[in-house]
């Protein structure tokens, strides 16, 4: 699924968008604890989280995750936005909860289990 | 500089959740510039980042020393924190002593050390209660 389709499915707001036209998302990871995210090594992942913290962007950076969705209508701070721009990471926000967001993405075809490295 | 190896050193500041992870970020950038295989870069970056965050949240910061060799990367993260009383217990998935304010920052799943074990090719933990901890992570590049 392309990033612009994720935006549609989650009725998301695009906070930062970095050249993601060629990016195909196969799998999603929803978590509020970053080490749980890092236990999940897959490629072409979108990260959904309710945690507003610059370490979300750092975690995405380490894991080569290019798209972060902040759920439940939470807005990232300017520090988070600046870091995401620096790291080339797209940030979206959605009013939907974690559960509903994951369900909507799954229903729309983001069902991949990815490839472990 | 030791012959045949590139050395990098970083301070890991205490209680700084904005800048925590910058050392790992710089090392990741360097490995990418050196043309290291992306999967190996990712393994190295995740392992180092977990160790760096542990130094920040459990030990009031510390220092990172990195050696990049032709065939391996060796990362040492040292701190002068409280040490780990029972390493075997600390290595278990889900074991954490992180307080609520750390969980609110997104850490304290008790998965950091297990993740290091999983992604590093070798992990060595040298720790003494009341003195500090040195974590050595090795990732082979060949
Ligand atoms: N550098 C350190 N100094 C002192 N204690 C440590 C250090 N690193 C780890 N520990 C101890 O080992 C426990 C387990 O560490 P681990 O990294 O696996 O989980 P965590 O840091 O608590 O949570 P997570 O890494 O999932 O965010 C910690 O809760 C802490 O008690
Ligand atoms: Mg940890």
PDB file of C-alpha atoms and ligand atoms in Angstrom:
ATOM      1  CA  UNK A   1       0.000   0.000   0.000  1.00  0.00           C
ATOM      2  CA  UNK A   2       1.268   3.465  -0.900  1.00  0.00           C
ATOM      3  CA  UNK A   3       1.539   6.224   1.698  1.00  0.00           C
ATOM      4  CA  UNK A   4      -1.216   8.264   0.040  1.00  0.00           C
ATOM      5  CA  UNK A   5      -3.573   5.273   0.420  1.00  0.00           C
ATOM      6  CA  UNK A   6      -2.706   5.040   4.127  1.00  0.00           C
ATOM      7  CA  UNK A   7      -3.592   8.725   4.407  1.00  0.00           C
ATOM      8  CA  UNK A   8      -6.972   7.978   2.835  1.00  0.00           C
ATOM      9  CA  UNK A   9      -7.732   4.869   4.891  1.00  0.00           C
ATOM     10  CA  UNK A  10      -6.868   6.554   8.206  1.00  0.00           C
ATOM     11  CA  UNK A  11      -8.262   9.953   7.137  1.00  0.00           C
ATOM     12  CA  UNK A  12      -4.851  11.111   8.266  1.00  0.00           C
ATOM     13  CA  UNK A  13      -3.225  14.515   8.332  1.00  0.00           C
ATOM     14  CA  UNK A  14       0.196  14.694   6.707  1.00  0.00           C
ATOM     15  CA  UNK A  15       2.620  16.463   9.055  1.00  0.00           C
ATOM     16  CA  UNK A  16       5.849  15.806   7.163  1.00  0.00           C
ATOM     17  CA  UNK A  17       6.042  14.143   3.793  1.00  0.00           C
ATOM     18  CA  UNK A  18       9.325  13.007   2.414  1.00  0.00           C
ATOM     19  CA  UNK A  19       9.453  11.656  -1.090  1.00  0.00           C
ATOM     20  CA  UNK A  20       7.505   8.488  -0.374  1.00  0.00           C
ATOM     21  CA  UNK A  21       5.929   7.990  -3.811  1.00  0.00           C
ATOM     22  CA  UNK A  22       7.946   4.873  -4.561  1.00  0.00           C
ATOM     23  CA  UNK A  23       7.466   3.382  -1.099  1.00  0.00           C
ATOM     24  CA  UNK A  24       5.256   0.313  -0.762  1.00  0.00           C
ATOM     25  CA  UNK A  25       4.109  -0.596   2.759  1.00  0.00           C
ATOM     26  CA  UNK A  26       3.516  -4.307   3.410  1.00  0.00           C
ATOM     27  CA  UNK A  27       3.297  -4.493   7.153  1.00  0.00           C
ATOM     28  CA  UNK A  28       2.399  -2.450  10.242  1.00  0.00           C
ATOM     29  CA  UNK A  29       3.680  -2.404  13.799  1.00  0.00           C
ATOM     30  CA  UNK A  30       1.596  -0.851  16.580  1.00  0.00           C
ATOM     31  CA  UNK A  31       3.377  -0.217  19.899  1.00  0.00           C
ATOM     32  CA  UNK A  32       3.911   2.328  22.653  1.00  0.00           C
ATOM     33  CA  UNK A  33       7.154   0.785  23.933  1.00  0.00           C
ATOM     34  CA  UNK A  34      10.074   1.215  21.555  1.00  0.00           C
ATOM     35  CA  UNK A  35      11.911  -2.023  22.365  1.00  0.00           C
ATOM     36  CA  UNK A  36       8.778  -3.883  21.335  1.00  0.00           C
ATOM     37  CA  UNK A  37       9.108  -2.158  17.968  1.00  0.00           C
ATOM     38  CA  UNK A  38      12.758  -3.166  17.749  1.00  0.00           C
ATOM     39  CA  UNK A  39      11.895  -6.798  18.428  1.00  0.00           C
ATOM     40  CA  UNK A  40       9.907  -6.638  15.171  1.00  0.00           C
ATOM     41  CA  UNK A  41      12.389  -6.505  12.315  1.00  0.00           C
ATOM     42  CA  UNK A  42      10.609  -6.346   9.029  1.00  0.00           C
ATOM     43  CA  UNK A  43      10.954  -4.311   5.902  1.00  0.00           C
ATOM     44  CA  UNK A  44       8.531  -1.742   4.462  1.00  0.00           C
ATOM     45  CA  UNK A  45       6.776  -1.168   7.766  1.00  0.00           C
ATOM     46  CA  UNK A  46       4.542   1.632   8.990  1.00  0.00           C
ATOM     47  CA  UNK A  47       4.854   2.325  12.720  1.00  0.00           C
ATOM     48  CA  UNK A  48       1.673   3.248  14.614  1.00  0.00           C
ATOM     49  CA  UNK A  49       2.077   4.659  18.097  1.00  0.00           C
ATOM     50  CA  UNK A  50       0.306   6.645  20.782  1.00  0.00           C
ATOM     51  CA  UNK A  51       3.639   7.772  22.222  1.00  0.00           C
ATOM     52  CA  UNK A  52       4.659  11.365  21.559  1.00  0.00           C
ATOM     53  CA  UNK A  53       8.428  11.453  22.018  1.00  0.00           C
ATOM     54  CA  UNK A  54      11.498  12.129  19.823  1.00  0.00           C
ATOM     55  CA  UNK A  55      12.652   8.565  20.554  1.00  0.00           C
ATOM     56  CA  UNK A  56       9.852   7.334  18.285  1.00  0.00           C
ATOM     57  CA  UNK A  57      11.683   8.982  15.389  1.00  0.00           C
ATOM     58  CA  UNK A  58      15.056   7.615  16.579  1.00  0.00           C
ATOM     59  CA  UNK A  59      13.598   4.123  16.756  1.00  0.00           C
ATOM     60  CA  UNK A  60      12.186   4.461  13.248  1.00  0.00           C
ATOM     61  CA  UNK A  61      15.574   5.723  12.056  1.00  0.00           C
ATOM     62  CA  UNK A  62      17.463   2.729  13.502  1.00  0.00           C
ATOM     63  CA  UNK A  63      14.942   0.341  11.944  1.00  0.00           C
ATOM     64  CA  UNK A  64      14.747   2.026   8.531  1.00  0.00           C
ATOM     65  CA  UNK A  65      11.050   2.720   9.098  1.00  0.00           C
ATOM     66  CA  UNK A  66       9.989   5.526   6.770  1.00  0.00           C
ATOM     67  CA  UNK A  67       6.437   6.225   7.956  1.00  0.00           C
ATOM     68  CA  UNK A  68       5.104   6.949  11.456  1.00  0.00           C
ATOM     69  CA  UNK A  69       1.415   7.388  12.330  1.00  0.00           C
ATOM     70  CA  UNK A  70       0.540   9.056  15.633  1.00  0.00           C
ATOM     71  CA  UNK A  71      -2.867   7.710  16.651  1.00  0.00           C
ATOM     72  CA  UNK A  72      -5.746   8.996  18.769  1.00  0.00           C
ATOM     73  CA  UNK A  73      -5.452  12.568  17.509  1.00  0.00           C
ATOM     74  CA  UNK A  74      -2.143  13.241  19.228  1.00  0.00           C
ATOM     75  CA  UNK A  75       0.067  15.906  17.707  1.00  0.00           C
ATOM     76  CA  UNK A  76       3.849  15.613  17.561  1.00  0.00           C
ATOM     77  CA  UNK A  77       5.907  18.471  19.006  1.00  0.00           C
ATOM     78  CA  UNK A  78       8.069  20.710  16.818  1.00  0.00           C
ATOM     79  CA  UNK A  79      11.181  18.839  18.067  1.00  0.00           C
ATOM     80  CA  UNK A  80       9.716  15.592  16.773  1.00  0.00           C
ATOM     81  CA  UNK A  81       8.766  17.151  13.440  1.00  0.00           C
ATOM     82  CA  UNK A  82      12.233  18.683  12.972  1.00  0.00           C
ATOM     83  CA  UNK A  83      13.938  15.382  13.744  1.00  0.00           C
ATOM     84  CA  UNK A  84      11.656  13.524  11.321  1.00  0.00           C
ATOM     85  CA  UNK A  85      12.465  16.002   8.535  1.00  0.00           C
ATOM     86  CA  UNK A  86      16.188  15.616   9.260  1.00  0.00           C
ATOM     87  CA  UNK A  87      15.875  11.819   9.102  1.00  0.00           C
ATOM     88  CA  UNK A  88      13.620  11.757   6.043  1.00  0.00           C
ATOM     89  CA  UNK A  89      10.661  10.205   7.818  1.00  0.00           C
ATOM     90  CA  UNK A  90       7.020  10.848   6.912  1.00  0.00           C
ATOM     91  CA  UNK A  91       4.719  11.661   9.836  1.00  0.00           C
ATOM     92  CA  UNK A  92       0.958  11.246   9.745  1.00  0.00           C
ATOM     93  CA  UNK A  93      -1.636  11.779  12.471  1.00  0.00           C
ATOM     94  CA  UNK A  94      -5.052  10.172  12.718  1.00  0.00           C
ATOM     95  CA  UNK A  95      -7.981  10.677  15.049  1.00  0.00           C
ATOM     96  CA  UNK A  96      -8.574   6.915  15.186  1.00  0.00           C
ATOM     97  CA  UNK A  97      -7.392   4.806  18.143  1.00  0.00           C
ATOM     98  CA  UNK A  98      -4.597   2.264  17.822  1.00  0.00           C
ATOM     99  CA  UNK A  99      -7.079  -0.614  17.589  1.00  0.00           C
ATOM    100  CA  UNK A 100      -9.246   1.015  14.929  1.00  0.00           C
ATOM    101  CA  UNK A 101      -6.225   2.253  12.939  1.00  0.00           C
ATOM    102  CA  UNK A 102      -4.654  -1.209  12.818  1.00  0.00           C
ATOM    103  CA  UNK A 103      -8.017  -2.740  11.902  1.00  0.00           C
ATOM    104  CA  UNK A 104      -8.569  -0.282   9.074  1.00  0.00           C
ATOM    105  CA  UNK A 105      -5.082  -0.871   7.637  1.00  0.00           C
ATOM    106  CA  UNK A 106      -5.459  -4.635   7.916  1.00  0.00           C
ATOM    107  CA  UNK A 107      -8.861  -4.484   6.284  1.00  0.00           C
ATOM    108  CA  UNK A 108      -7.408  -2.409   3.466  1.00  0.00           C
ATOM    109  CA  UNK A 109      -4.729  -5.015   2.757  1.00  0.00           C
ATOM    110  CA  UNK A 110      -1.713  -4.262   4.962  1.00  0.00           C
ATOM    111  CA  UNK A 111      -1.496  -7.849   6.166  1.00  0.00           C
ATOM    112  CA  UNK A 112       2.132  -8.696   5.455  1.00  0.00           C
ATOM    113  CA  UNK A 113       4.190 -10.513   7.999  1.00  0.00           C
ATOM    114  CA  UNK A 114       7.308  -9.080   6.361  1.00  0.00           C
ATOM    115  CA  UNK A 115      10.670 -10.724   6.072  1.00  0.00           C
ATOM    116  CA  UNK A 116      12.882 -11.210   9.094  1.00  0.00           C
ATOM    117  CA  UNK A 117      16.514 -10.203   8.582  1.00  0.00           C
TER     118      UNK A 117
ATOM    119  CA  UNK B   1      44.177   5.312  15.625  1.00  0.00           C
ATOM    120  CA  UNK B   2      44.857   1.589  15.648  1.00  0.00           C
ATOM    121  CA  UNK B   3      46.040   0.334  12.301  1.00  0.00           C
ATOM    122  CA  UNK B   4      43.274  -0.958  10.093  1.00  0.00           C
ATOM    123  CA  UNK B   5      40.497   0.282  12.287  1.00  0.00           C
ATOM    124  CA  UNK B   6      38.412   3.435  12.487  1.00  0.00           C
ATOM    125  CA  UNK B   7      37.709   4.612  16.041  1.00  0.00           C
ATOM    126  CA  UNK B   8      34.826   6.800  17.158  1.00  0.00           C
ATOM    127  CA  UNK B   9      34.043   8.137  20.635  1.00  0.00           C
ATOM    128  CA  UNK B  10      30.876   9.741  21.959  1.00  0.00           C
ATOM    129  CA  UNK B  11      29.555  11.041  25.243  1.00  0.00           C
ATOM    130  CA  UNK B  12      26.138   9.763  26.245  1.00  0.00           C
ATOM    131  CA  UNK B  13      24.493  12.574  28.235  1.00  0.00           C
ATOM    132  CA  UNK B  14      22.243  11.738  31.185  1.00  0.00           C
ATOM    133  CA  UNK B  15      18.504  12.402  31.214  1.00  0.00           C
ATOM    134  CA  UNK B  16      18.384  13.861  27.738  1.00  0.00           C
ATOM    135  CA  UNK B  17      15.526  12.252  25.857  1.00  0.00           C
ATOM    136  CA  UNK B  18      15.808  14.596  22.910  1.00  0.00           C
ATOM    137  CA  UNK B  19      19.430  13.769  22.103  1.00  0.00           C
ATOM    138  CA  UNK B  20      19.566  10.172  23.348  1.00  0.00           C
ATOM    139  CA  UNK B  21      20.385   7.987  20.388  1.00  0.00           C
ATOM    140  CA  UNK B  22      22.576  10.518  18.573  1.00  0.00           C
ATOM    141  CA  UNK B  23      25.691   8.388  18.996  1.00  0.00           C
ATOM    142  CA  UNK B  24      23.907   5.404  17.427  1.00  0.00           C
ATOM    143  CA  UNK B  25      22.596   7.662  14.703  1.00  0.00           C
ATOM    144  CA  UNK B  26      26.134   8.895  13.848  1.00  0.00           C
ATOM    145  CA  UNK B  27      27.497   5.357  13.786  1.00  0.00           C
ATOM    146  CA  UNK B  28      24.657   4.244  11.534  1.00  0.00           C
ATOM    147  CA  UNK B  29      25.414   7.113   9.142  1.00  0.00           C
ATOM    148  CA  UNK B  30      29.123   6.248   9.131  1.00  0.00           C
ATOM    149  CA  UNK B  31      28.499   2.553   8.392  1.00  0.00           C
ATOM    150  CA  UNK B  32      26.172   3.503   5.551  1.00  0.00           C
ATOM    151  CA  UNK B  33      28.825   5.836   4.125  1.00  0.00           C
ATOM    152  CA  UNK B  34      31.366   3.022   4.306  1.00  0.00           C
ATOM    153  CA  UNK B  35      29.030   0.913   2.183  1.00  0.00           C
ATOM    154  CA  UNK B  36      28.293  -1.730   4.829  1.00  0.00           C
ATOM    155  CA  UNK B  37      25.441  -4.130   3.977  1.00  0.00           C
ATOM    156  CA  UNK B  38      22.127  -2.508   5.101  1.00  0.00           C
ATOM    157  CA  UNK B  39      20.999  -5.527   7.173  1.00  0.00           C
ATOM    158  CA  UNK B  40      24.273  -5.436   9.117  1.00  0.00           C
ATOM    159  CA  UNK B  41      23.942  -1.685   9.593  1.00  0.00           C
ATOM    160  CA  UNK B  42      20.451  -2.219  10.991  1.00  0.00           C
ATOM    161  CA  UNK B  43      21.585  -4.981  13.391  1.00  0.00           C
ATOM    162  CA  UNK B  44      24.418  -2.774  14.603  1.00  0.00           C
ATOM    163  CA  UNK B  45      22.253   0.348  14.939  1.00  0.00           C
ATOM    164  CA  UNK B  46      19.482  -1.398  16.903  1.00  0.00           C
ATOM    165  CA  UNK B  47      21.917  -3.115  19.289  1.00  0.00           C
ATOM    166  CA  UNK B  48      23.888   0.049  19.937  1.00  0.00           C
ATOM    167  CA  UNK B  49      20.766   2.162  20.355  1.00  0.00           C
ATOM    168  CA  UNK B  50      19.343  -0.228  22.977  1.00  0.00           C
ATOM    169  CA  UNK B  51      22.641  -0.087  24.896  1.00  0.00           C
ATOM    170  CA  UNK B  52      22.819   3.695  24.565  1.00  0.00           C
ATOM    171  CA  UNK B  53      19.267   4.110  25.879  1.00  0.00           C
ATOM    172  CA  UNK B  54      20.026   1.776  28.788  1.00  0.00           C
ATOM    173  CA  UNK B  55      22.979   3.981  29.755  1.00  0.00           C
ATOM    174  CA  UNK B  56      20.639   7.009  29.675  1.00  0.00           C
ATOM    175  CA  UNK B  57      17.704   5.542  31.601  1.00  0.00           C
ATOM    176  CA  UNK B  58      19.445   3.199  34.032  1.00  0.00           C
ATOM    177  CA  UNK B  59      22.892   4.725  34.591  1.00  0.00           C
ATOM    178  CA  UNK B  60      22.917   8.549  34.210  1.00  0.00           C
ATOM    179  CA  UNK B  61      24.637   8.405  30.861  1.00  0.00           C
ATOM    180  CA  UNK B  62      28.090   7.184  29.932  1.00  0.00           C
ATOM    181  CA  UNK B  63      30.367   6.905  26.931  1.00  0.00           C
ATOM    182  CA  UNK B  64      30.498   5.001  23.667  1.00  0.00           C
ATOM    183  CA  UNK B  65      33.668   3.709  22.025  1.00  0.00           C
ATOM    184  CA  UNK B  66      33.366   2.217  18.557  1.00  0.00           C
ATOM    185  CA  UNK B  67      35.894   0.386  16.432  1.00  0.00           C
ATOM    186  CA  UNK B  68      35.074  -0.268  12.810  1.00  0.00           C
ATOM    187  CA  UNK B  69      37.273  -2.976  11.322  1.00  0.00           C
ATOM    188  CA  UNK B  70      37.172  -4.454   7.818  1.00  0.00           C
ATOM    189  CA  UNK B  71      35.395  -7.550   9.080  1.00  0.00           C
ATOM    190  CA  UNK B  72      33.566  -6.389  12.222  1.00  0.00           C
ATOM    191  CA  UNK B  73      32.198  -3.510  14.275  1.00  0.00           C
ATOM    192  CA  UNK B  74      32.919  -3.501  18.010  1.00  0.00           C
ATOM    193  CA  UNK B  75      30.846  -1.185  20.204  1.00  0.00           C
ATOM    194  CA  UNK B  76      31.567  -0.568  23.866  1.00  0.00           C
ATOM    195  CA  UNK B  77      29.035   1.371  25.938  1.00  0.00           C
ATOM    196  CA  UNK B  78      30.400   2.169  29.404  1.00  0.00           C
ATOM    197  CA  UNK B  79      28.642   3.757  32.349  1.00  0.00           C
ATOM    198  CA  UNK B  80      29.334   4.421  35.995  1.00  0.00           C
ATOM    199  CA  UNK B  81      25.774   3.620  37.036  1.00  0.00           C
ATOM    200  CA  UNK B  82      24.417   1.205  39.638  1.00  0.00           C
ATOM    201  CA  UNK B  83      25.463  -1.978  37.809  1.00  0.00           C
ATOM    202  CA  UNK B  84      23.243  -5.005  37.158  1.00  0.00           C
ATOM    203  CA  UNK B  85      22.890  -7.288  40.220  1.00  0.00           C
ATOM    204  CA  UNK B  86      21.632 -10.313  38.278  1.00  0.00           C
ATOM    205  CA  UNK B  87      22.555 -10.361  34.588  1.00  0.00           C
ATOM    206  CA  UNK B  88      20.761 -13.631  33.863  1.00  0.00           C
ATOM    207  CA  UNK B  89      17.518 -12.135  35.181  1.00  0.00           C
ATOM    208  CA  UNK B  90      18.082  -8.850  33.317  1.00  0.00           C
ATOM    209  CA  UNK B  91      18.519 -10.804  30.055  1.00  0.00           C
ATOM    210  CA  UNK B  92      15.028 -12.299  30.325  1.00  0.00           C
ATOM    211  CA  UNK B  93      12.382 -10.925  27.983  1.00  0.00           C
ATOM    212  CA  UNK B  94      10.055  -8.616  29.888  1.00  0.00           C
ATOM    213  CA  UNK B  95      12.274  -8.131  32.934  1.00  0.00           C
ATOM    214  CA  UNK B  96      12.560  -4.427  33.746  1.00  0.00           C
ATOM    215  CA  UNK B  97      13.151  -2.156  36.707  1.00  0.00           C
ATOM    216  CA  UNK B  98      12.187   0.948  34.701  1.00  0.00           C
ATOM    217  CA  UNK B  99       9.970   3.316  36.708  1.00  0.00           C
ATOM    218  CA  UNK B 100       6.710   4.781  35.347  1.00  0.00           C
ATOM    219  CA  UNK B 101       8.285   8.003  34.065  1.00  0.00           C
ATOM    220  CA  UNK B 102      10.617   5.920  31.872  1.00  0.00           C
ATOM    221  CA  UNK B 103       7.685   3.875  30.542  1.00  0.00           C
ATOM    222  CA  UNK B 104       5.975   7.152  29.702  1.00  0.00           C
ATOM    223  CA  UNK B 105       8.993   7.923  27.488  1.00  0.00           C
ATOM    224  CA  UNK B 106       8.485   4.653  25.612  1.00  0.00           C
ATOM    225  CA  UNK B 107      11.024   2.442  27.377  1.00  0.00           C
ATOM    226  CA  UNK B 108      10.759  -0.319  29.938  1.00  0.00           C
ATOM    227  CA  UNK B 109       9.422  -3.245  27.909  1.00  0.00           C
ATOM    228  CA  UNK B 110      12.292  -5.327  29.257  1.00  0.00           C
ATOM    229  CA  UNK B 111      13.264  -6.114  25.666  1.00  0.00           C
ATOM    230  CA  UNK B 112      16.473  -4.096  25.245  1.00  0.00           C
ATOM    231  CA  UNK B 113      18.999  -6.703  26.376  1.00  0.00           C
ATOM    232  CA  UNK B 114      17.118  -9.555  24.630  1.00  0.00           C
ATOM    233  CA  UNK B 115      17.100  -7.438  21.444  1.00  0.00           C
ATOM    234  CA  UNK B 116      20.869  -6.849  21.750  1.00  0.00           C
ATOM    235  CA  UNK B 117      21.379 -10.588  22.207  1.00  0.00           C
ATOM    236  CA  UNK B 118      19.245 -11.278  19.139  1.00  0.00           C
ATOM    237  CA  UNK B 119      20.841  -8.749  16.764  1.00  0.00           C
ATOM    238  CA  UNK B 120      24.491  -8.716  17.880  1.00  0.00           C
ATOM    239  CA  UNK B 121      26.800 -11.554  16.830  1.00  0.00           C
ATOM    240  CA  UNK B 122      28.302 -11.418  20.279  1.00  0.00           C
ATOM    241  CA  UNK B 123      27.234  -9.605  23.435  1.00  0.00           C
ATOM    242  CA  UNK B 124      29.365  -9.249  26.536  1.00  0.00           C
ATOM    243  CA  UNK B 125      28.151  -7.603  29.747  1.00  0.00           C
ATOM    244  CA  UNK B 126      30.733  -6.644  32.324  1.00  0.00           C
ATOM    245  CA  UNK B 127      29.016  -5.183  35.355  1.00  0.00           C
ATOM    246  CA  UNK B 128      29.681  -4.532  39.034  1.00  0.00           C
ATOM    247  CA  UNK B 129      27.084  -3.310  41.511  1.00  0.00           C
ATOM    248  CA  UNK B 130      27.850   0.242  42.592  1.00  0.00           C
ATOM    249  CA  UNK B 131      30.582   0.639  39.941  1.00  0.00           C
ATOM    250  CA  UNK B 132      28.991   0.491  36.534  1.00  0.00           C
ATOM    251  CA  UNK B 133      28.413  -1.532  33.405  1.00  0.00           C
ATOM    252  CA  UNK B 134      30.239  -2.029  30.129  1.00  0.00           C
ATOM    253  CA  UNK B 135      28.324  -3.640  27.314  1.00  0.00           C
ATOM    254  CA  UNK B 136      30.358  -4.866  24.334  1.00  0.00           C
ATOM    255  CA  UNK B 137      28.513  -5.580  21.115  1.00  0.00           C
ATOM    256  CA  UNK B 138      30.205  -7.178  18.124  1.00  0.00           C
ATOM    257  CA  UNK B 139      28.689  -7.457  14.669  1.00  0.00           C
ATOM    258  CA  UNK B 140      30.643  -9.304  11.995  1.00  0.00           C
ATOM    259  CA  UNK B 141      30.556  -7.693   8.581  1.00  0.00           C
ATOM    260  CA  UNK B 142      31.672 -10.654   6.508  1.00  0.00           C
TER     261      UNK B 142
HETATM  262  N1  LIG C   1      23.464   0.037  31.927  1.00  0.00           N
HETATM  263  C1  LIG C   1      22.695  -0.454  32.909  1.00  0.00           C
HETATM  264  N2  LIG C   1      22.894  -0.105  34.203  1.00  0.00           N
HETATM  265  C2  LIG C   1      22.120  -0.606  35.192  1.00  0.00           C
HETATM  266  N3  LIG C   1      21.102  -1.465  34.994  1.00  0.00           N
HETATM  267  C3  LIG C   1      20.842  -1.847  33.723  1.00  0.00           C
HETATM  268  C4  LIG C   1      21.617  -1.372  32.622  1.00  0.00           C
HETATM  269  N4  LIG C   1      21.145  -1.942  31.490  1.00  0.00           N
HETATM  270  C5  LIG C   1      20.116  -2.729  31.876  1.00  0.00           C
HETATM  271  N5  LIG C   1      19.928  -2.688  33.209  1.00  0.00           N
HETATM  272  C6  LIG C   1      18.940  -3.445  34.012  1.00  0.00           C
HETATM  273  O1  LIG C   1      18.460  -4.535  33.245  1.00  0.00           O
HETATM  274  C7  LIG C   1      17.035  -4.428  33.046  1.00  0.00           C
HETATM  275  C8  LIG C   1      16.658  -4.971  31.697  1.00  0.00           C
HETATM  276  O2  LIG C   1      17.223  -4.156  30.661  1.00  0.00           O
HETATM  277  P1  LIG C   1      16.510  -4.121  29.223  1.00  0.00           P
HETATM  278  O3  LIG C   1      17.262  -3.178  28.360  1.00  0.00           O
HETATM  279  O4  LIG C   1      16.345  -5.508  28.739  1.00  0.00           O
HETATM  280  O5  LIG C   1      15.050  -3.571  29.552  1.00  0.00           O
HETATM  281  P2  LIG C   1      14.612  -2.088  29.948  1.00  0.00           P
HETATM  282  O6  LIG C   1      15.717  -1.133  29.639  1.00  0.00           O
HETATM  283  O7  LIG C   1      14.115  -2.107  31.347  1.00  0.00           O
HETATM  284  O8  LIG C   1      13.384  -1.852  28.963  1.00  0.00           O
HETATM  285  P3  LIG C   1      13.495  -1.665  27.339  1.00  0.00           P
HETATM  286  O9  LIG C   1      14.924  -1.878  26.959  1.00  0.00           O
HETATM  287  O10 LIG C   1      12.592  -2.709  26.785  1.00  0.00           O
HETATM  288  O11 LIG C   1      13.035  -0.294  27.065  1.00  0.00           O
HETATM  289  C9  LIG C   1      16.737  -2.960  33.268  1.00  0.00           C
HETATM  290  O12 LIG C   1      15.405  -2.717  33.638  1.00  0.00           O
HETATM  291  C10 LIG C   1      17.712  -2.609  34.377  1.00  0.00           C
HETATM  292  O13 LIG C   1      17.247  -3.066  35.638  1.00  0.00           O
HETATM  293 MG1  LIG C   2      16.622  -1.185  27.765  1.00  0.00          MG
END
